[in-house]
DNA sequence: CGCATTTGACCTGCGC
DNA sequence: GCGCAGGTCAAATGCG
């Protein structure tokens, strides 16, 4: 328990240090942006340079996933100014690597803090800079109207809609061209102002496959871990798509997609993702890109077997360079594996979410049942697993996962403390 | 009775 | 400008 306390203190200090470094880097960076801005106003011919400087600025903290050498140079030269700042950016790069390389889908549990964060993060900026950035975005948006990224989830599902933990209200239905099955339109009703919508449609080729397409970002606390996981999964996938798009944009369009989308909550959501990772063990990602339509990334949970190794394919055709890049990342596995995950996914939302049973078992914002659930899902456990396996896995979770140990220690402390207090009170009485 | 769903009308963007 | 398709609205309807 003492160790747990020390660890908590250590982590707090570490977090404070990261926040300081991050703010230092931002200050320095926007100084440079301002200088660049002055240069560009002197030269009216280099509009593209303005766009690129904006592009670089908005990529910070997220990923320098770009092929443009000059941008890399700008970023790296700035980083040399501050080693600690470099460390801060490295966090972003690592995160990106996780998204691209290992295809971890990060688990965000504090997405509802995004608007506040956004306000806080930008509040220190000189109003002039903010104004410039905002008007710049408006301009580029007008020039190049950006459609929201969509994330489509294909899963075998018997029910009319997939249980994703959120509350939805149906507001329309339409038969779309090329598919006799009607498409249903839902909007999130957890918060009246929530912009998130989803479309649900059965696959024309296989009606057992349900295609759920999500659009937008929740602006409220999500009701359960399942919803949070879903939201962060789709958000991460959308961010991946948008980030990927930034590396293959046409010259002169460089800022249109990226700047417009990085100002949304997703940018901060990604930034808020620290260490909790949620695995999609058996899934396939691909994106379909149609000019002037919504960039869509598809998360296919119905894939057929081929290889357990992740594949990353760029599928942009030389004849057609879309505004949004095309990419696919496959994690193909057996159908049964996929289904076990989907079943776990769907069933979890139906489990009673009884916090009282868990009591004070919590670790910061993340309840320990979430950690455990996350761990269980990483292990691809399903209700079909035997009790022994479950116990075995729980034991492993306790012995292997330091977070779990820490949470358990904290919980035990609170229980013992509470008992001591009660006992003390009884003795006094 | 209140809330969710249904469904035809309407709006908007795009291609021709 | 027109038609088409996707998306949304809102009155009507259904249900607990």
PDB file of C-alpha atoms in Angstrom, chain A residues 63-171:
ATOM      1  CA  UNK A  63       1.539  13.065 -35.135  1.00  0.00           C
ATOM      2  CA  UNK A  64       4.073  14.184 -37.613  1.00  0.00           C
ATOM      3  CA  UNK A  65       2.842  11.634 -40.056  1.00  0.00           C
ATOM      4  CA  UNK A  66       3.719  13.522 -43.116  1.00  0.00           C
ATOM      5  CA  UNK A  67       5.921  12.961 -46.061  1.00  0.00           C
ATOM      6  CA  UNK A  68       6.784  16.569 -46.636  1.00  0.00           C
ATOM      7  CA  UNK A  69      10.397  16.990 -45.755  1.00  0.00           C
ATOM      8  CA  UNK A  70      10.168  20.702 -45.156  1.00  0.00           C
ATOM      9  CA  UNK A  71       7.484  20.222 -42.569  1.00  0.00           C
ATOM     10  CA  UNK A  72       9.543  17.639 -40.813  1.00  0.00           C
ATOM     11  CA  UNK A  73      12.434  20.051 -40.837  1.00  0.00           C
ATOM     12  CA  UNK A  74      10.327  22.776 -39.307  1.00  0.00           C
ATOM     13  CA  UNK A  75       9.071  20.483 -36.607  1.00  0.00           C
ATOM     14  CA  UNK A  76      12.441  18.988 -35.815  1.00  0.00           C
ATOM     15  CA  UNK A  77      14.206  22.345 -35.682  1.00  0.00           C
ATOM     16  CA  UNK A  78      11.623  23.553 -33.238  1.00  0.00           C
ATOM     17  CA  UNK A  79      12.009  20.494 -31.155  1.00  0.00           C
ATOM     18  CA  UNK A  80      15.718  20.966 -30.811  1.00  0.00           C
ATOM     19  CA  UNK A  81      14.996  24.109 -28.887  1.00  0.00           C
ATOM     20  CA  UNK A  82      13.638  22.181 -26.017  1.00  0.00           C
ATOM     21  CA  UNK A  83      14.540  18.639 -25.196  1.00  0.00           C
ATOM     22  CA  UNK A  84      11.708  18.265 -22.796  1.00  0.00           C
ATOM     23  CA  UNK A  85       9.348  19.579 -25.353  1.00  0.00           C
ATOM     24  CA  UNK A  86      10.694  16.956 -27.669  1.00  0.00           C
ATOM     25  CA  UNK A  87       9.762  14.384 -25.107  1.00  0.00           C
ATOM     26  CA  UNK A  88       6.238  15.711 -25.112  1.00  0.00           C
ATOM     27  CA  UNK A  89       5.927  15.386 -28.840  1.00  0.00           C
ATOM     28  CA  UNK A  90       7.459  11.968 -28.721  1.00  0.00           C
ATOM     29  CA  UNK A  91       4.472  10.889 -26.702  1.00  0.00           C
ATOM     30  CA  UNK A  92       2.321  11.829 -29.610  1.00  0.00           C
ATOM     31  CA  UNK A  93       4.511   9.986 -32.031  1.00  0.00           C
ATOM     32  CA  UNK A  94       4.464   6.901 -29.903  1.00  0.00           C
ATOM     33  CA  UNK A  95       0.758   7.026 -29.732  1.00  0.00           C
ATOM     34  CA  UNK A  96       0.539   7.322 -33.438  1.00  0.00           C
ATOM     35  CA  UNK A  97       2.834   4.415 -33.834  1.00  0.00           C
ATOM     36  CA  UNK A  98       0.549   2.397 -31.686  1.00  0.00           C
ATOM     37  CA  UNK A  99      -2.402   3.304 -33.805  1.00  0.00           C
ATOM     38  CA  UNK A 100      -0.663   2.549 -37.050  1.00  0.00           C
ATOM     39  CA  UNK A 101       1.792  -0.103 -36.191  1.00  0.00           C
ATOM     40  CA  UNK A 102       0.143  -2.274 -33.623  1.00  0.00           C
ATOM     41  CA  UNK A 103      -3.369  -1.105 -34.299  1.00  0.00           C
ATOM     42  CA  UNK A 104      -4.221  -0.699 -30.696  1.00  0.00           C
ATOM     43  CA  UNK A 105      -7.391   1.231 -30.432  1.00  0.00           C
ATOM     44  CA  UNK A 106      -6.992   3.550 -27.549  1.00  0.00           C
ATOM     45  CA  UNK A 107      -9.499   3.619 -24.778  1.00  0.00           C
ATOM     46  CA  UNK A 108     -10.570   7.122 -23.853  1.00  0.00           C
ATOM     47  CA  UNK A 109     -12.717   7.489 -20.809  1.00  0.00           C
ATOM     48  CA  UNK A 110     -12.769  11.229 -20.437  1.00  0.00           C
ATOM     49  CA  UNK A 111     -14.051  12.353 -23.769  1.00  0.00           C
ATOM     50  CA  UNK A 112     -16.689  14.450 -22.065  1.00  0.00           C
ATOM     51  CA  UNK A 113     -13.992  16.818 -20.891  1.00  0.00           C
ATOM     52  CA  UNK A 114     -12.997  17.754 -24.379  1.00  0.00           C
ATOM     53  CA  UNK A 115     -14.841  21.044 -24.717  1.00  0.00           C
ATOM     54  CA  UNK A 116     -13.386  22.227 -21.436  1.00  0.00           C
ATOM     55  CA  UNK A 117      -9.965  21.100 -22.482  1.00  0.00           C
ATOM     56  CA  UNK A 118     -10.249  22.855 -25.756  1.00  0.00           C
ATOM     57  CA  UNK A 119     -11.121  26.059 -24.005  1.00  0.00           C
ATOM     58  CA  UNK A 120      -8.314  25.639 -21.551  1.00  0.00           C
ATOM     59  CA  UNK A 121      -5.735  24.695 -24.112  1.00  0.00           C
ATOM     60  CA  UNK A 122      -6.397  27.705 -26.249  1.00  0.00           C
ATOM     61  CA  UNK A 123      -7.122  30.194 -23.513  1.00  0.00           C
ATOM     62  CA  UNK A 124      -3.496  31.146 -23.097  1.00  0.00           C
ATOM     63  CA  UNK A 125      -3.065  31.954 -26.756  1.00  0.00           C
ATOM     64  CA  UNK A 126      -2.890  35.565 -27.832  1.00  0.00           C
ATOM     65  CA  UNK A 127      -6.320  36.477 -29.105  1.00  0.00           C
ATOM     66  CA  UNK A 128      -4.764  37.548 -32.383  1.00  0.00           C
ATOM     67  CA  UNK A 129      -3.356  34.101 -33.005  1.00  0.00           C
ATOM     68  CA  UNK A 130      -6.644  32.480 -32.165  1.00  0.00           C
ATOM     69  CA  UNK A 131      -8.494  34.808 -34.448  1.00  0.00           C
ATOM     70  CA  UNK A 132      -6.060  34.155 -37.262  1.00  0.00           C
ATOM     71  CA  UNK A 133      -6.344  30.424 -36.796  1.00  0.00           C
ATOM     72  CA  UNK A 134     -10.103  30.475 -36.653  1.00  0.00           C
ATOM     73  CA  UNK A 135     -10.595  32.748 -39.611  1.00  0.00           C
ATOM     74  CA  UNK A 136      -8.075  30.710 -41.525  1.00  0.00           C
ATOM     75  CA  UNK A 137     -10.090  27.642 -40.884  1.00  0.00           C
ATOM     76  CA  UNK A 138     -13.293  29.293 -41.898  1.00  0.00           C
ATOM     77  CA  UNK A 139     -11.684  30.364 -45.083  1.00  0.00           C
ATOM     78  CA  UNK A 140     -10.365  26.976 -45.939  1.00  0.00           C
ATOM     79  CA  UNK A 141     -13.628  25.400 -44.985  1.00  0.00           C
ATOM     80  CA  UNK A 142     -15.475  27.677 -47.311  1.00  0.00           C
ATOM     81  CA  UNK A 143     -13.062  26.938 -50.072  1.00  0.00           C
ATOM     82  CA  UNK A 144     -13.150  23.254 -49.429  1.00  0.00           C
ATOM     83  CA  UNK A 145     -16.182  22.180 -47.483  1.00  0.00           C
ATOM     84  CA  UNK A 146     -15.120  19.314 -45.273  1.00  0.00           C
ATOM     85  CA  UNK A 147     -17.428  16.440 -44.649  1.00  0.00           C
ATOM     86  CA  UNK A 148     -17.269  14.783 -41.289  1.00  0.00           C
ATOM     87  CA  UNK A 149     -15.365  11.563 -41.139  1.00  0.00           C
ATOM     88  CA  UNK A 150     -17.507   8.525 -40.608  1.00  0.00           C
ATOM     89  CA  UNK A 151     -16.734   5.229 -39.061  1.00  0.00           C
ATOM     90  CA  UNK A 152     -18.621   2.247 -40.273  1.00  0.00           C
ATOM     91  CA  UNK A 153     -18.827  -0.937 -38.219  1.00  0.00           C
ATOM     92  CA  UNK A 154     -19.794  -4.179 -39.913  1.00  0.00           C
ATOM     93  CA  UNK A 155     -20.861  -6.914 -37.564  1.00  0.00           C
ATOM     94  CA  UNK A 156     -23.096  -9.921 -37.611  1.00  0.00           C
ATOM     95  CA  UNK A 157     -26.066  -9.037 -35.486  1.00  0.00           C
ATOM     96  CA  UNK A 158     -29.559 -10.469 -35.197  1.00  0.00           C
ATOM     97  CA  UNK A 159     -31.093  -7.461 -33.487  1.00  0.00           C
ATOM     98  CA  UNK A 160     -32.271  -4.420 -35.452  1.00  0.00           C
ATOM     99  CA  UNK A 161     -29.409  -2.354 -34.071  1.00  0.00           C
ATOM    100  CA  UNK A 162     -26.098  -3.126 -32.473  1.00  0.00           C
ATOM    101  CA  UNK A 163     -25.997  -2.440 -28.764  1.00  0.00           C
ATOM    102  CA  UNK A 164     -23.230   0.113 -28.401  1.00  0.00           C
ATOM    103  CA  UNK A 165     -24.148   1.377 -24.968  1.00  0.00           C
ATOM    104  CA  UNK A 166     -25.578   4.715 -26.071  1.00  0.00           C
ATOM    105  CA  UNK A 167     -29.192   5.771 -26.206  1.00  0.00           C
ATOM    106  CA  UNK A 168     -30.454   6.473 -29.713  1.00  0.00           C
ATOM    107  CA  UNK A 169     -33.622   7.897 -31.132  1.00  0.00           C
ATOM    108  CA  UNK A 170     -34.684   6.982 -34.621  1.00  0.00           C
ATOM    109  CA  UNK A 171     -35.538  10.008 -36.695  1.00  0.00           C
TER     110      UNK A 171
END
